[in-house]
Coordinates of C-alpha atoms in Angstrom, one line a residue:
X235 CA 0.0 0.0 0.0
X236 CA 1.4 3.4 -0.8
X237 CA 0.9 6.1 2.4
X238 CA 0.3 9.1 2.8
X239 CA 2.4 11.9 1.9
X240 CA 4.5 14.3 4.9
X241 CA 2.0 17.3 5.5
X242 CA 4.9 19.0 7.3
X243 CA 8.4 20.2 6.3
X244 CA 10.0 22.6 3.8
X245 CA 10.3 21.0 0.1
X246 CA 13.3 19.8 0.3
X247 CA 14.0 20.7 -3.5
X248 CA 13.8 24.1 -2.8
X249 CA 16.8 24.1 -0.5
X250 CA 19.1 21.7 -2.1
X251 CA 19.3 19.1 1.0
X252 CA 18.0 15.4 0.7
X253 CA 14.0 14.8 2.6
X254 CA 13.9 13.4 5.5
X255 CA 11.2 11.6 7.1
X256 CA 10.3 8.1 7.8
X257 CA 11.2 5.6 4.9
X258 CA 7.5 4.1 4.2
X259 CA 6.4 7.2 3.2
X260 CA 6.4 9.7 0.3
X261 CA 8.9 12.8 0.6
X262 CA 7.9 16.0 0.2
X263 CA 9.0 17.3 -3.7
X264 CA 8.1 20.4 -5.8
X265 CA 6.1 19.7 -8.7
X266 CA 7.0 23.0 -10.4
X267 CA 11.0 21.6 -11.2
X268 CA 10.2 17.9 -10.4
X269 CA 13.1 17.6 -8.3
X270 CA 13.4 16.3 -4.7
X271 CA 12.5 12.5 -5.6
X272 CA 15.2 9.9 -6.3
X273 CA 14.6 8.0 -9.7
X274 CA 12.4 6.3 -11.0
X275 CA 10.0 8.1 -8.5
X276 CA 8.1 11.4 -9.6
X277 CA 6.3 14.3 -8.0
X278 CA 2.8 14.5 -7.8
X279 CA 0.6 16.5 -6.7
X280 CA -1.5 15.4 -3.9
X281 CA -5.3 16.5 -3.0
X282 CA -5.3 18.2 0.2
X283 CA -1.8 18.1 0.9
X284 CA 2.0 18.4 -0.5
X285 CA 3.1 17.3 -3.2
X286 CA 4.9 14.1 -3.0
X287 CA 6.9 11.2 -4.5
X288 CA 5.3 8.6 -5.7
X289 CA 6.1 5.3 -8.4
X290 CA 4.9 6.7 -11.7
X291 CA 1.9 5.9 -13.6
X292 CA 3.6 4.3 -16.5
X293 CA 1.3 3.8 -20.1
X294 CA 2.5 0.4 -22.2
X295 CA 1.5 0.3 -25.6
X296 CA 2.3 -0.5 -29.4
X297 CA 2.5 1.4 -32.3
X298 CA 1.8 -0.7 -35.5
X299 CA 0.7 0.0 -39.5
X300 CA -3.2 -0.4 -39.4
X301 CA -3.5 -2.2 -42.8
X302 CA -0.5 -4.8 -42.5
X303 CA -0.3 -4.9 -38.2
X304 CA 3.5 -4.5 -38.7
X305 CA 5.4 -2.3 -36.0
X306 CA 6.6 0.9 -36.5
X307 CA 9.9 1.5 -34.9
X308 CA 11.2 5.2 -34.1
X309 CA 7.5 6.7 -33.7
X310 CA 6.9 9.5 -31.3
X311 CA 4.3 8.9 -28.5
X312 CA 3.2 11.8 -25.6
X313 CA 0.6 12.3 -23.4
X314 CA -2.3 15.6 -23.8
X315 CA -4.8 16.9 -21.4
X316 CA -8.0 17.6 -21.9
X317 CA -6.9 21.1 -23.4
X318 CA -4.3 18.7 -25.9
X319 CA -1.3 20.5 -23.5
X320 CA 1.4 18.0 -23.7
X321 CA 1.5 16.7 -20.0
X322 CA 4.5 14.1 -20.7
X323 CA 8.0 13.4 -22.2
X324 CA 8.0 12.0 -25.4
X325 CA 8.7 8.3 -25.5
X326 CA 10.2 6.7 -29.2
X327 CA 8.9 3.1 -30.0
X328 CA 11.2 0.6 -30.1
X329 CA 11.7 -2.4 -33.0
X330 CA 8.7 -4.3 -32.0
X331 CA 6.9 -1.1 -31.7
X332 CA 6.6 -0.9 -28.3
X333 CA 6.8 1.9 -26.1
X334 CA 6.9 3.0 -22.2
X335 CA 5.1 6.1 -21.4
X336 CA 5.3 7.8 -17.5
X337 CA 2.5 9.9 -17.2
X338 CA 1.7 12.4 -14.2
X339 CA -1.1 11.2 -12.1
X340 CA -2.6 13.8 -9.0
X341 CA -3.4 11.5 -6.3
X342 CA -5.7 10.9 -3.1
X343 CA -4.8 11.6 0.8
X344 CA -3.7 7.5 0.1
X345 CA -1.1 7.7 -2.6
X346 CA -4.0 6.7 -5.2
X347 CA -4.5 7.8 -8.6
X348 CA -7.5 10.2 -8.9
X349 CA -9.5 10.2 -12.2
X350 CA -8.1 12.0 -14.8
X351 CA -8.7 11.6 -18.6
X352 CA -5.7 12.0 -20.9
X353 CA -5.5 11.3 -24.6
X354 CA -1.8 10.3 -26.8
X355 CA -0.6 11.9 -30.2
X356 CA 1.9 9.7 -32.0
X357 CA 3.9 10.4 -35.3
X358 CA 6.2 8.6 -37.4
X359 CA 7.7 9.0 -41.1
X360 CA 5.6 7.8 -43.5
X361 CA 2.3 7.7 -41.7
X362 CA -0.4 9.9 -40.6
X363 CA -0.3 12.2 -37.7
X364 CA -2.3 10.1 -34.7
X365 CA -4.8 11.9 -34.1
X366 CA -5.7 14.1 -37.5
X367 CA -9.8 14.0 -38.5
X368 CA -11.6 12.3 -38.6
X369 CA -10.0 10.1 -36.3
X370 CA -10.4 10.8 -32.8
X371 CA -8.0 9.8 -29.4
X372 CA -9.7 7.7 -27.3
X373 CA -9.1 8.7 -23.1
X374 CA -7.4 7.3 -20.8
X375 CA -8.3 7.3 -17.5
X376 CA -4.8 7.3 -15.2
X377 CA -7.2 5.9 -12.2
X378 CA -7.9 2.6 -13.6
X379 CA -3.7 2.2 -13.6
X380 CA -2.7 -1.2 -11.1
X381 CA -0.3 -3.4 -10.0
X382 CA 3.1 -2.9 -8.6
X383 CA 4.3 -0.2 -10.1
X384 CA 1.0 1.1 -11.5
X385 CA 0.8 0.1 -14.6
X386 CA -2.2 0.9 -17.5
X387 CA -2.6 -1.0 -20.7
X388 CA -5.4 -1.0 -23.3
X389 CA -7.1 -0.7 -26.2
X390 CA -6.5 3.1 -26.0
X391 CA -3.3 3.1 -25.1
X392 CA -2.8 0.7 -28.8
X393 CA -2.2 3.3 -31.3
X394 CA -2.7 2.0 -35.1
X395 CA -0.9 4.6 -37.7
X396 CA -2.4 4.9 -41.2
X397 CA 0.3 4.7 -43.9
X398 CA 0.4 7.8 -46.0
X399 CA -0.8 7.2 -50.0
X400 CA 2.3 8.8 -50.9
X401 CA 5.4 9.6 -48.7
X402 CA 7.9 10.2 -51.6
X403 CA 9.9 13.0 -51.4
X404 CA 9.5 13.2 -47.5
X405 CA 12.0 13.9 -45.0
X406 CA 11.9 15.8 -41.6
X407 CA 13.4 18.5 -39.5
X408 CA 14.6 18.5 -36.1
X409 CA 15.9 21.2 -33.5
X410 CA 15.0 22.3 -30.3
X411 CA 12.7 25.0 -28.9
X412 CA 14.5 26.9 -26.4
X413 CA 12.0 29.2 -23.8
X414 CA 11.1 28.5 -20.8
X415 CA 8.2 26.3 -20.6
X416 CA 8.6 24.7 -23.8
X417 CA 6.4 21.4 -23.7
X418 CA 3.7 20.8 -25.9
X419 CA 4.6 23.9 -28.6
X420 CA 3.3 22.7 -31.9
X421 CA 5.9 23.0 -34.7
X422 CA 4.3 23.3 -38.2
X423 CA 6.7 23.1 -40.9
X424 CA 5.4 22.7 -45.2
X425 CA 2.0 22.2 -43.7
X426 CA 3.3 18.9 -41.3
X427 CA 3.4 19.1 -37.4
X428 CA 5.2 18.0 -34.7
X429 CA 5.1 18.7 -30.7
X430 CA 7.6 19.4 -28.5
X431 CA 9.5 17.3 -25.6
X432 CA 8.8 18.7 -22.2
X433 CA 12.7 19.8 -22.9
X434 CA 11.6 21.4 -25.9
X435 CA 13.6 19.0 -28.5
X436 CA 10.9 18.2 -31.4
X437 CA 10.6 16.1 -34.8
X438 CA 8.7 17.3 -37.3
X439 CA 7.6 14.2 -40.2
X440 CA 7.0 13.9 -43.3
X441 CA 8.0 17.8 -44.5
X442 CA 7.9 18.2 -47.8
X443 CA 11.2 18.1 -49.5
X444 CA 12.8 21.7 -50.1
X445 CA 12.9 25.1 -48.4
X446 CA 10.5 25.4 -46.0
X447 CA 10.0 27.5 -42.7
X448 CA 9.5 26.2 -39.0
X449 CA 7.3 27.9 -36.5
X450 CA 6.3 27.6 -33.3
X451 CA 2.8 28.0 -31.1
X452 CA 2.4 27.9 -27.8
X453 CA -0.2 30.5 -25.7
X454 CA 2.6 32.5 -24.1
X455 CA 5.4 32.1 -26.2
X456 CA 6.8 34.1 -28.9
X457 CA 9.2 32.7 -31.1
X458 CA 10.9 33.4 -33.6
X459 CA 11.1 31.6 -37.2
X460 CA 13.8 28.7 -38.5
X461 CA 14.4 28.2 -41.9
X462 CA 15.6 24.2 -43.1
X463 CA 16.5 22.8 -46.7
X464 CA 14.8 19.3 -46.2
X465 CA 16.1 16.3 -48.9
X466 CA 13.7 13.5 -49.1
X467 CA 14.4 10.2 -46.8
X468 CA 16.8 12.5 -45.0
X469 CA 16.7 14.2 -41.1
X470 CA 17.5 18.2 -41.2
X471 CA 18.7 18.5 -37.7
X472 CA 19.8 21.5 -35.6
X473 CA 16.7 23.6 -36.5
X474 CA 16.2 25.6 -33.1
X475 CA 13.6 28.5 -32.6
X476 CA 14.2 31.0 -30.0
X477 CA 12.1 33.2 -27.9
X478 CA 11.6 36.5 -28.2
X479 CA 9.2 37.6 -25.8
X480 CA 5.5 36.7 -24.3
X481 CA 3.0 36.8 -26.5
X482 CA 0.2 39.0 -24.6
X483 CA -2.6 39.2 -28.2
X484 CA -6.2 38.5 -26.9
X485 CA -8.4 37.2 -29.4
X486 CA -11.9 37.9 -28.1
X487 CA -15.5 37.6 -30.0
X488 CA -18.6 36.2 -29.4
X489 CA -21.0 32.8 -30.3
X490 CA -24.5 32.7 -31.1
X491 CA -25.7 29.5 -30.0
X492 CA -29.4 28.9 -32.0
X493 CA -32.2 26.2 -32.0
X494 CA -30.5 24.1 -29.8
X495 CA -32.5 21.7 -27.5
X496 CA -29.8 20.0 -26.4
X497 CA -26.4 21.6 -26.1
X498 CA -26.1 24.9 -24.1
X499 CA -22.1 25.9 -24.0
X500 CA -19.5 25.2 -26.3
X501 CA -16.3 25.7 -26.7
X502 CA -13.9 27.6 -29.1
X503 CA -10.4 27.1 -30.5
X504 CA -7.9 28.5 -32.1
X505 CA -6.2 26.4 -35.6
X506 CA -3.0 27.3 -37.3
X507 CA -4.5 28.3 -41.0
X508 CA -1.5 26.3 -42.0
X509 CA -2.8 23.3 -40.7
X510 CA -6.4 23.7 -41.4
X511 CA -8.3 21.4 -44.2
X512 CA -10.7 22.7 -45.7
X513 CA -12.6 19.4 -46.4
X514 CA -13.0 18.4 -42.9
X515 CA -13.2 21.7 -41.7
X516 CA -10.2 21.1 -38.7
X517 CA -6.9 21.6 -38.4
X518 CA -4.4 21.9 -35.3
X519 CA -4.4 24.0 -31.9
X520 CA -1.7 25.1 -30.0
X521 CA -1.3 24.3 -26.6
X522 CA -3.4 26.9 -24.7
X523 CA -5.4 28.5 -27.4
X524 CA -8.6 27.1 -26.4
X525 CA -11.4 28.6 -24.1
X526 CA -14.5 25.7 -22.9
X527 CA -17.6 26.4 -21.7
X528 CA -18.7 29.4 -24.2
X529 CA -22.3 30.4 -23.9
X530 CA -21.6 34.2 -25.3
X531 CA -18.8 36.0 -25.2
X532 CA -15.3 34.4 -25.7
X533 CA -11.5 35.5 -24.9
X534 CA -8.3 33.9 -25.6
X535 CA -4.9 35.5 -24.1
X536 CA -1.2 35.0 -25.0
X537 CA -1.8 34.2 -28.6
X538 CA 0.8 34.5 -30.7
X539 CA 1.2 36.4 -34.2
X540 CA 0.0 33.9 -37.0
X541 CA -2.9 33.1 -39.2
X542 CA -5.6 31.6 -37.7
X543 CA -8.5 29.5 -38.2
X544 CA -11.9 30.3 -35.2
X545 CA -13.7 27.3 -34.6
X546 CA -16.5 26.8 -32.1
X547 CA -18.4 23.7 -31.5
X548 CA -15.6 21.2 -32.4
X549 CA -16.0 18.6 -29.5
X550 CA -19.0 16.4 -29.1
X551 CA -21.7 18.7 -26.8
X552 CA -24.7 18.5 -28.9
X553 CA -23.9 21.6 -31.4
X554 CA -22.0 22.3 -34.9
X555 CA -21.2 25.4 -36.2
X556 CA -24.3 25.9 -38.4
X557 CA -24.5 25.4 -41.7
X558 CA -26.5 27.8 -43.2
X559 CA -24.4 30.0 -45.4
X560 CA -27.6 32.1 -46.3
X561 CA -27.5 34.1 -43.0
X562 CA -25.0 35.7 -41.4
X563 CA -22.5 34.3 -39.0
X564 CA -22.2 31.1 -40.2
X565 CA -18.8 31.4 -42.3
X566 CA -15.4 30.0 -41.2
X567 CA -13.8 32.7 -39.3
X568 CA -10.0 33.5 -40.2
X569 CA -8.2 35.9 -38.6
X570 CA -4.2 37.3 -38.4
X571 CA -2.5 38.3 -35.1
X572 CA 0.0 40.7 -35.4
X573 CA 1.1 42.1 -32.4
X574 CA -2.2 43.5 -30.9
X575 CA -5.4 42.1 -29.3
X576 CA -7.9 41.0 -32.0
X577 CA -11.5 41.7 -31.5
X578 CA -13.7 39.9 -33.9
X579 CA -16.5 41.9 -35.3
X580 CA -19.3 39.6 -36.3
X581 CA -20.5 36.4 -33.9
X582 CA -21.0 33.0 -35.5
X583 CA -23.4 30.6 -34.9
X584 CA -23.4 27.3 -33.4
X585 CA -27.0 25.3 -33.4
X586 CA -28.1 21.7 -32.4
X587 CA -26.6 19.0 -33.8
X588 CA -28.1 15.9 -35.5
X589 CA -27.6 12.9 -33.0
X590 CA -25.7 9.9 -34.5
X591 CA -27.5 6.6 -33.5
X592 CA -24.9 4.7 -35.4
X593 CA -22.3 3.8 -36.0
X594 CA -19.8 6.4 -33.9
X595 CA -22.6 7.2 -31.6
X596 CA -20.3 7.1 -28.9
X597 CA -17.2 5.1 -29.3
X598 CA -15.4 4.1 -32.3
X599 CA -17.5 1.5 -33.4
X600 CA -16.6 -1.8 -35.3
X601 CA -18.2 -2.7 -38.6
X602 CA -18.2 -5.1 -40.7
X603 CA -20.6 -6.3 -44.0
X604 CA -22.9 -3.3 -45.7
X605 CA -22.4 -0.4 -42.9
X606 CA -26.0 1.3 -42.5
X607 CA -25.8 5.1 -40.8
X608 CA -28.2 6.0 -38.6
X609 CA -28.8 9.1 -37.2
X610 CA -31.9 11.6 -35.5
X611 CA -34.8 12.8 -38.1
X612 CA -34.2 16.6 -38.5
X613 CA -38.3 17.5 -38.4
X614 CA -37.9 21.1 -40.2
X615 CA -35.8 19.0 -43.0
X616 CA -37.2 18.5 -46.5
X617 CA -33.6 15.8 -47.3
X618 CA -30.6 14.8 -46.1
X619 CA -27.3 14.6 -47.8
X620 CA -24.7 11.8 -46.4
X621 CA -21.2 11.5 -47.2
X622 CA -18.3 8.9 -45.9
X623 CA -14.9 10.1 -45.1
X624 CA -11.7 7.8 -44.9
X625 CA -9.1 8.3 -42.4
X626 CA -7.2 11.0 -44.7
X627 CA -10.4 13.3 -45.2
X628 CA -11.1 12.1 -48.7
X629 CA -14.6 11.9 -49.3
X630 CA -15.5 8.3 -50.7
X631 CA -18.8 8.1 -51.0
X632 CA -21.9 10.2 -51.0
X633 CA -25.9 9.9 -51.1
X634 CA -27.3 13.5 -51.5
X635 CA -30.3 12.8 -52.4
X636 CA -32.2 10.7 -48.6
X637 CA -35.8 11.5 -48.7
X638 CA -37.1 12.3 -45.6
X639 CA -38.6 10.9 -43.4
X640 CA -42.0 10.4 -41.4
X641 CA -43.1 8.1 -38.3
X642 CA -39.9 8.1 -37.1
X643 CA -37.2 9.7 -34.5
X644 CA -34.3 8.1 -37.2
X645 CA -33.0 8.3 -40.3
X646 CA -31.5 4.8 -41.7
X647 CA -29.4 5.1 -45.2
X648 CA -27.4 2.0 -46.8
X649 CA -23.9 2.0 -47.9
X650 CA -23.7 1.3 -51.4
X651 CA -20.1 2.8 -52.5
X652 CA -16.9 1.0 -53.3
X653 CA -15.7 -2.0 -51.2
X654 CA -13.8 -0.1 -47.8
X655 CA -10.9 -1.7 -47.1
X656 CA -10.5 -3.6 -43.5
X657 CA -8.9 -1.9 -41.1
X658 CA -9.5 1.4 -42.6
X659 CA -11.2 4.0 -40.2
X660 CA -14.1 5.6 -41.6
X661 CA -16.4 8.7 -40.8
X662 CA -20.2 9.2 -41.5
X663 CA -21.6 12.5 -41.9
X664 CA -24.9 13.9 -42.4
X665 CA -26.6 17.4 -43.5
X666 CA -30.3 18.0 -43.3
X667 CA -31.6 20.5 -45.8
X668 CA -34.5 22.8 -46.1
X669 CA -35.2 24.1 -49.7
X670 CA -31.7 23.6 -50.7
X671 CA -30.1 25.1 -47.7
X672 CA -28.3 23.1 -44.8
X673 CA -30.0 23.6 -41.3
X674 CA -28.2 21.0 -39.7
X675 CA -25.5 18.0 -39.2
X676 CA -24.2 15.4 -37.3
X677 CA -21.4 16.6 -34.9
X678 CA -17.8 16.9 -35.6
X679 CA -15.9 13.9 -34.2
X680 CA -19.2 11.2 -33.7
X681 CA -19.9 8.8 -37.0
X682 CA -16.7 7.0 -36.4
X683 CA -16.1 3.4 -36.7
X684 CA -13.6 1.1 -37.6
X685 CA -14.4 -1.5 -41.0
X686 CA -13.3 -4.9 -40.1

């Protein structure tokens, strides 16, 4: 059984001198610098009382090709908050593909995980950023962690990468971002991404061979710009950014949530433009750029001079931005930081979303045979248009023509498109329309399921 922590004493990291204290129980630490605990123990924080050492909460895993099951060796693997904040260091994947992941877990008066929900983001060359829409992280929950040391392994913490169509002429670029506070910065360099260590080293994959220029985003940080000739198959290395200063830009607006029965706050992000697809309509957020519960008015500090794509409604609480392009308020809001707060003139709308029955309702489903979709009847709706996605955002299939329908709370439509490939991951969407115009869809990141 793990004990308690010492509610007395000065942190002993603080003043250079080992802790003292009885051996069965945790010494005192400072989670700030993560010093004062002898390896492999960390410092956690610890509810009602000091923070402590503790055995870590270590995450075991693989990383493998999702078509052929083969392991990918050298892939990058790190834990994200709720708020995608990189909360871990990164751990590379070894030749069978596994990996070792310590996580940081807040615990009771008892030593004992408390329930927290993270979520992982892997990369490797040749494959597709884990996650990238429409596929979605599932959470981990550092509670359900057991055994001597804690240990958590699962189907979330399994991470299957989707091989890119064509990863010619690829390489990547390397470096380090040196600020304080550098964990978790995104790195977007010819339109591909990496994050940064919680010592700020970074990889960026699959960059597009040639000049291209690195930048860095992080709420907080200002940095400045790298530039890095990348050859295909080949590592750049040595490509540092630097800070130059806090970025203090407030970008501040407000949401117009509309006809919604069921969802009553949202929240709203901030995507790098350079990052943003235009098919799925998502794209990347920095580490901090992010404010939840919106039900009006929304402000987002220490954002950092770029180009920028506003999106509300992106996580599953029962709204979407709305569709209708024939009122105002409903197109994609861009904006360009440059130096100065940003006050956004015109609010956009959010409204209810179409609830997806299934597949995706909930979970990422499993499917196999003719996939049906099923989703909630729309009752202002004249038709429907569906459309499947595959994991890489291309559009596959598409019905735009449903009828409505009357006598009941669902909507059922039949797959009939090309064969889908087993273990492919694949995303339903659907649009109701009145008189031409879409009123409503299903939400963002629900209609998932993988095709076995």
């Amino acid at each position: 059984m793990v004990m308690r922590s010492m509610a007395a004493g000065v942190l002993c990291a603080l003043i250079g001198v080992g802790c003292g204290g009885d051996e069965d129980q945790p010494k005192s630490c400072s989670v700030a610098e993560q010093t004062g605990c002898a390896a492999p123990q960390v410092c956690e924080e610890v509810e009602g009382g000091e923070p402590a050492c503790f055995d870590p909460v270590t995450l075991k895993g693989r990383v493998y090709d999702s078509l052929d099951k083969k392991a990918i060796a050298g892939a990058r693997v790190l834990a994200r908050d709720a708020n995608d904040a990189v909360i871990s260091r990164v751990a590379v994947t070894r030749e069978d593909g596994t990996y070792e992941l310590a996580v940081p877990a807040r615990r009771d008066a008892n030593g004992v995980p408390v329930k927290a929900d993270i979520t992982l983001r892997a990369d490797a060359l040749a494959y597709e950023t884990f996650p990238k829409a429409p596929r979605v992280a599932l959470p981990v929950d550092v509670a359900t962690a057991a055994g001597a040391p804690l240990t958590l392994a699962s189907a979330a913490t399994e991470i299957a990468l989707l091989p890119l169509a064509d990863s010619e002429g690829l390489g990547a670029v390397s470096g380090v971002v040196r600020a304080d506070a550098p964990g978790g910065t995104l790195l977007v360099a010819g339109g591909a991404t990496g994050a940064a260590d919680l010592d700020g080293s970074y990889t960026i994959f699959n960059v597009p061979a040639g000049e291209v220029t690195v930048k860095g985003y992080a709420a907080g940080l200002a940095l400045d710009t790298a530039s890095a000739t990348v050859s295909a198959g080949k590592e750049t290395k040595g490509v540092d950014l630097h800070a130059t200063g806090g970025a203090t830009a407030v970008v501040s607006g407000k949401v117009e949530i509309v006809n919604a029965s069921g969802g009553s706050a949202t929240s709203v992000i901030l995507v790098v433009a350079d990052t943003f697809d235009e098919a799925t309509a998502r794209g990347e957020t920095p580490r901090g750029l992010r404010q939840g519960n919106v039900t009006g008015e929304f402000s987002i500090g220490g954002v950092p001079d770029g180009e920028y794509v506003i999106l509300a409604a992106f996580e599953n609480d029962a709204l979407v931005r709305d569709p209708d392009t024939s009122i105002g308020g409903t197109e994609i809001v861009r904006v360009t930081v440059a130096g100065g707060d940003l006050p956004v003139q015109e609010s956009f709308k959010v409204t209810g979303a179409l609830a997806v029955v299934s597949p995706g309702a909930s979970t990422m489903d499993e499917v196999s045979g003719t996939p049906t979709f099923v989703f909630e009847d729309d009752s202002s709706e004249d038709m429907y248009e569906v459309s499947l996605f595959d994991a890489l955002g291309e559009k596959i299939w598409e019905n735009l023509e449903v009828p409505r329908v009357t006598g009941s709370e669902n909507v059922t439509v039949a797959y009939d498109g090309p064969e889908l490939i087993p273990g492919m991951i694949y995303q339903f969407r659907a649009t109701s329309k009145k008189g031409g115009t879409p009123i409503s869809q299903t939400e963002d990141l629900k209609g998932v399921f993988l095709y076995k």
